Tab-separated table of C-alpha atoms in Angstrom:
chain	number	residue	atom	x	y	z
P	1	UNK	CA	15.869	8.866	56.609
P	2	UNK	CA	15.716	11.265	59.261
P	3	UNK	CA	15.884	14.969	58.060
P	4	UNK	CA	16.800	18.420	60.315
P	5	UNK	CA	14.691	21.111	60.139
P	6	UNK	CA	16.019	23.824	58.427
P	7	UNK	CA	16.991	27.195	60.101
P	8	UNK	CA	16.316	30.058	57.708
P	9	UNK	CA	19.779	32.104	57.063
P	10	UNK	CA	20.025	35.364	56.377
P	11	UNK	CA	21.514	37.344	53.832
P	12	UNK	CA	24.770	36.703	54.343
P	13	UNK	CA	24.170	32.713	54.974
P	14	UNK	CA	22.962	32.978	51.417
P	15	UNK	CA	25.373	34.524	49.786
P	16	UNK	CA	27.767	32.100	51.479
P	17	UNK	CA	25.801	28.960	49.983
P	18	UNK	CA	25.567	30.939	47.172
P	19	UNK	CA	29.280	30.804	46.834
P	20	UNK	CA	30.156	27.922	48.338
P	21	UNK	CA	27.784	25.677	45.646
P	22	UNK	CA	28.875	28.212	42.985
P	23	UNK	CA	32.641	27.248	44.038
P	24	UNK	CA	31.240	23.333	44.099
P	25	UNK	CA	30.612	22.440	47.351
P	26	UNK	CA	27.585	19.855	47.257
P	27	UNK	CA	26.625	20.424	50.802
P	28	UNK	CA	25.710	23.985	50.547
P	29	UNK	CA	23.568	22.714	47.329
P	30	UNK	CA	22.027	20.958	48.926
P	31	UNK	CA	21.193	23.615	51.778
P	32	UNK	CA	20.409	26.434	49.070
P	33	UNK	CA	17.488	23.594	47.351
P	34	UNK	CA	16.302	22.711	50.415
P	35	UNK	CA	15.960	26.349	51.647
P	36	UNK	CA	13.910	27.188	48.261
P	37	UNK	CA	12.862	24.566	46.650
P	38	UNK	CA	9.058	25.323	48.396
P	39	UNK	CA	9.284	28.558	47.243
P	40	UNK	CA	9.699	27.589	43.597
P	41	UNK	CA	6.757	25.094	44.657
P	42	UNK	CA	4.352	27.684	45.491
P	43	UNK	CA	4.822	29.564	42.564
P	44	UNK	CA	4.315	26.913	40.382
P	45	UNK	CA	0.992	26.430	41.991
P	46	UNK	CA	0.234	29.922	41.895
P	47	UNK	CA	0.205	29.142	38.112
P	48	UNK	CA	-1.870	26.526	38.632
P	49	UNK	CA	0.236	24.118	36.168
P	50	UNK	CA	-0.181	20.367	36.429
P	51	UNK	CA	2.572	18.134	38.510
P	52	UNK	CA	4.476	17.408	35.532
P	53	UNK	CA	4.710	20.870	34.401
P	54	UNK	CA	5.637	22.212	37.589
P	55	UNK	CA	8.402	19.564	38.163
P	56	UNK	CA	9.588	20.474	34.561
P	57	UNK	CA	9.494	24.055	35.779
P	58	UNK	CA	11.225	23.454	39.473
P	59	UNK	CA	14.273	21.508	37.443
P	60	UNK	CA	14.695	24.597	35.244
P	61	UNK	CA	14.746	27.071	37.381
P	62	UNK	CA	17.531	25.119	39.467
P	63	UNK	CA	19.186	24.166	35.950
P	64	UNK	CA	19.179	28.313	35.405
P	65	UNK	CA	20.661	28.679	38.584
P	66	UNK	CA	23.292	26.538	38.351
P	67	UNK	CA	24.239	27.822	34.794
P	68	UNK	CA	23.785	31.361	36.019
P	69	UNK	CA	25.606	31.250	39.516
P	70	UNK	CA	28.447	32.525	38.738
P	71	UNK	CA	26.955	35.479	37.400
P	72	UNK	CA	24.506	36.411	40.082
P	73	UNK	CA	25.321	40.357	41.041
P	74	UNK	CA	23.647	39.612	44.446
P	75	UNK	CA	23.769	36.220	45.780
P	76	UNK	CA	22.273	37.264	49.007
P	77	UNK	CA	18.861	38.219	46.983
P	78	UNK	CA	19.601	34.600	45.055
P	79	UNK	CA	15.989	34.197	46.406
P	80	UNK	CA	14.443	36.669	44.372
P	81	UNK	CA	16.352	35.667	41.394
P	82	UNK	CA	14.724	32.361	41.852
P	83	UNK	CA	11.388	32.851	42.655
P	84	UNK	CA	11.567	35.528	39.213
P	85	UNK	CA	12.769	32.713	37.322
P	86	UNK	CA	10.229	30.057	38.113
P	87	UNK	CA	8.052	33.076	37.266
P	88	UNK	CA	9.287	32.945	34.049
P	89	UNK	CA	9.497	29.553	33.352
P	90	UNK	CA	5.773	29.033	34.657
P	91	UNK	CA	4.715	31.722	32.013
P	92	UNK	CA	6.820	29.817	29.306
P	93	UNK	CA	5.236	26.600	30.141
P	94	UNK	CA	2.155	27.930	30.036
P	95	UNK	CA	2.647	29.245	26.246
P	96	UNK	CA	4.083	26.045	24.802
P	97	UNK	CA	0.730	24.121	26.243
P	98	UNK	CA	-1.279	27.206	24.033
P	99	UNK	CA	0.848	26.298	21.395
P	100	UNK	CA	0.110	22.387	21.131
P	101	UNK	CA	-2.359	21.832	18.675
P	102	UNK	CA	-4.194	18.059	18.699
P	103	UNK	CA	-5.127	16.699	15.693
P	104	UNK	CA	-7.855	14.829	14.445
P	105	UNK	CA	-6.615	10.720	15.659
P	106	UNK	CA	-9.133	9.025	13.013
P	107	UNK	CA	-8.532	11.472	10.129
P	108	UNK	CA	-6.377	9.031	7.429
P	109	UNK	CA	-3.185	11.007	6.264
P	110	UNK	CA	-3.830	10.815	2.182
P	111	UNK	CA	-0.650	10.339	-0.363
P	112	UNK	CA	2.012	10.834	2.297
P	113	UNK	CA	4.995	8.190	1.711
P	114	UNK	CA	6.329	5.431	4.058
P	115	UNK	CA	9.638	6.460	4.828
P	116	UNK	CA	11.908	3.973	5.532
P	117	UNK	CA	15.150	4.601	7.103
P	118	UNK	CA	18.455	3.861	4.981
P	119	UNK	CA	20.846	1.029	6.088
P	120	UNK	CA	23.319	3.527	7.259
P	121	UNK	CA	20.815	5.532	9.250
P	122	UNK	CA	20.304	2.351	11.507
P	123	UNK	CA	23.670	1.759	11.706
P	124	UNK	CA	23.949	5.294	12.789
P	125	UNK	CA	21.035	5.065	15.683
P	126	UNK	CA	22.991	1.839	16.930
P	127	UNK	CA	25.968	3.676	17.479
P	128	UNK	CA	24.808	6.437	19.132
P	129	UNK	CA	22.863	4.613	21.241
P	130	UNK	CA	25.476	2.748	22.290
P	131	UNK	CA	27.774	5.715	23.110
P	132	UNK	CA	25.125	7.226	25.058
P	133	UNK	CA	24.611	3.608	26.719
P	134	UNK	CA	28.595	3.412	27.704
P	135	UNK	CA	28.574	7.451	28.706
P	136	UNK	CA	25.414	6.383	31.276
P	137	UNK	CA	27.692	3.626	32.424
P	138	UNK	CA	30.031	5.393	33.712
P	139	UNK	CA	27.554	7.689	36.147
P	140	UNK	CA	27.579	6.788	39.593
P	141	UNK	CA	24.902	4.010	39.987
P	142	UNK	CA	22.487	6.457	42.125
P	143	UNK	CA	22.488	8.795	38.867
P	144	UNK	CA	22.490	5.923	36.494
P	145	UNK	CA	18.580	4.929	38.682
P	146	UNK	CA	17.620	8.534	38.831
P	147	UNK	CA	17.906	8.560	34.967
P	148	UNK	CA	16.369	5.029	34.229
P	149	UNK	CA	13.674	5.956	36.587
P	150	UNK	CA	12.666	9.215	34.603
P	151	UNK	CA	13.044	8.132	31.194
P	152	UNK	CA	11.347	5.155	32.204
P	153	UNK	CA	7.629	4.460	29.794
P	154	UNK	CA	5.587	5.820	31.753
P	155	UNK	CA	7.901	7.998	33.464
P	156	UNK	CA	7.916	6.659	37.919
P	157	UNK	CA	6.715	9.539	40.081
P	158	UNK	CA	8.831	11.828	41.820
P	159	UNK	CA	6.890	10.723	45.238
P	160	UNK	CA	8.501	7.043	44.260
P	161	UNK	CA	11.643	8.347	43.182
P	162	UNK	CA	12.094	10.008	46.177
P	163	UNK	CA	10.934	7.035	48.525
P	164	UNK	CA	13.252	4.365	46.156
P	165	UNK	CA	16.476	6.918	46.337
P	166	UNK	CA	16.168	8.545	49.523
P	167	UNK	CA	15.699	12.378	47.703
P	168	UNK	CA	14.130	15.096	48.925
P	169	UNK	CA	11.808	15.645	45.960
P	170	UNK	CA	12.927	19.528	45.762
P	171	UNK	CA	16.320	17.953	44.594
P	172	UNK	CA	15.580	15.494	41.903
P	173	UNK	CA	14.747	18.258	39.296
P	174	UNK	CA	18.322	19.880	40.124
P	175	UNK	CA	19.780	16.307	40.571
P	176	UNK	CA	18.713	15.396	37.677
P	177	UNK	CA	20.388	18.610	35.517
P	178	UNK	CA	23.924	17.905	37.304
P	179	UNK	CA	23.233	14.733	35.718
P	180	UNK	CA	22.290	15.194	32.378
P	181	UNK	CA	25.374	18.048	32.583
P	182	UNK	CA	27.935	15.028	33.830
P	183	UNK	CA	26.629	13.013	30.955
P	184	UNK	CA	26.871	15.644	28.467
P	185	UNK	CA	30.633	16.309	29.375
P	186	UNK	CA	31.242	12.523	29.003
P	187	UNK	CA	29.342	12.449	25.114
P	188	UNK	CA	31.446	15.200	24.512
P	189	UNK	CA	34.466	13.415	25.408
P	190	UNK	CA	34.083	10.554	23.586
C-alpha cells in the first residue's frame, strides 16, 4: 500500500472537507483523519495515557466530530475543535481510571446468593444475540473483520489491524464509529 504525502490545506481546504464529509463524501474523510489524526495523537501523549486509552480517546474525538459536524460554526478552525476535544476526552479518561477501585481478589464474598438466570432470560440473550449476529451480517465484510478483530478476547492491535486491513491506524477509531453507527441503524430496523 503505497500512501501520498499529504499537503497541508488551508483554511478554506478545511472547511471544504469539512463540508464535503459533513455532506458524506468518504474521500474528504478520509483527507480530514489523515490531516489530524497526529494531532489528536500528540495530545493524547501529552496526557501521557496508555495505548488503549489513547485509541479509546482518538475514536471519540472522531465519533464527536462526526456527530457534531453539522453543527460546527467554523469548519475552517475544525482543527481546534478537535484538538479541544481530545483535550477533553483525555481529561475524562483520565477521571474514570481515578474512579476504578480494585478489590481485594482473595477476599470470599460472605452470604451473597447464586443467581441463576430464569429460562426466559436465556431465551432472551439467544435472541438478541442472534439479531445482533444477522445485523453484523449484513456489514460489508471489511467492517464485519474490523469488528471481529476488536471485540476479539484479547482484543488484536491496531498495528495488526492496520497491517491485516490495509488502514491507516488514525482511521480505525473513526472507522470503527461509522461502523458501530451502520450497525446501530440496522438493530434499530429490525
Amino acid at each position: 500500500m503505497t500512501t501520498m504525502p499529504e499537503q497541508v490545506l488551508d483554511g478554506s481546504g478545511i472547511a471544504g472537507l469539512v463540508r464535503r464529509a459533513a455532506d458524506g463524501d468518504h474521500q474528504a474523510w478520509e483527507r480530514l483523519v489523515a490531516q489530524f489524526a497526529r494531532l489528536i495523537w500528540s495530545i493524547t501523549a501529552d496526557f501521557k495515557l496508555v495505548e488503549s486509552d489513547a485509541a479509546d480517546v482518538a475514536q471519540t474525538t472522531w465519533l464527536r466530530l462526526l456527530e457534531h459536524i453539522h453543527r460546527i460554526e467554523h469548519p475552517d478552525r475544525v482543527g481546534s475543535w478537535l484538538a479541544a476535544t481530545a483535550r477533553n476526552e483525555c481529561l475524562r479518561s483520565l477521571a474514570a481510571r481515578k474512579r476504578v477501585v480494585l478489590g481485594d481478589e482473595d477476599g470470599e464474598l460472605q452470604g451473597v446468593a447464586a443467581y441463576e438466570p430464569d429460562i426466559d432470560e436465556g431465551i432472551l440473550a439467544r435472541e438478541r444475540a442472534q439479531v445482533v449476529r444477522d445485523a453484523l451480517s449484513r456489514l460489508p465484510r471489511r467492517w464485519q473483520r474490523l469488528l471481529e478483530m476488536l471485540m476479539a478476547d484479547p482484543p488484536v492491535p491496531y498495528n495488526e489491524i492496520s497491517d491485516q486491513l490495509g488502514l491507516p491506524i488514525g482511521s480505525i477509531g473513526p472507522t470503527r464509529g461509522r461502523c458501530l453507527a451502520r450497525l446501530r441503524v440496522l438493530l434499530q430496523a429490525s
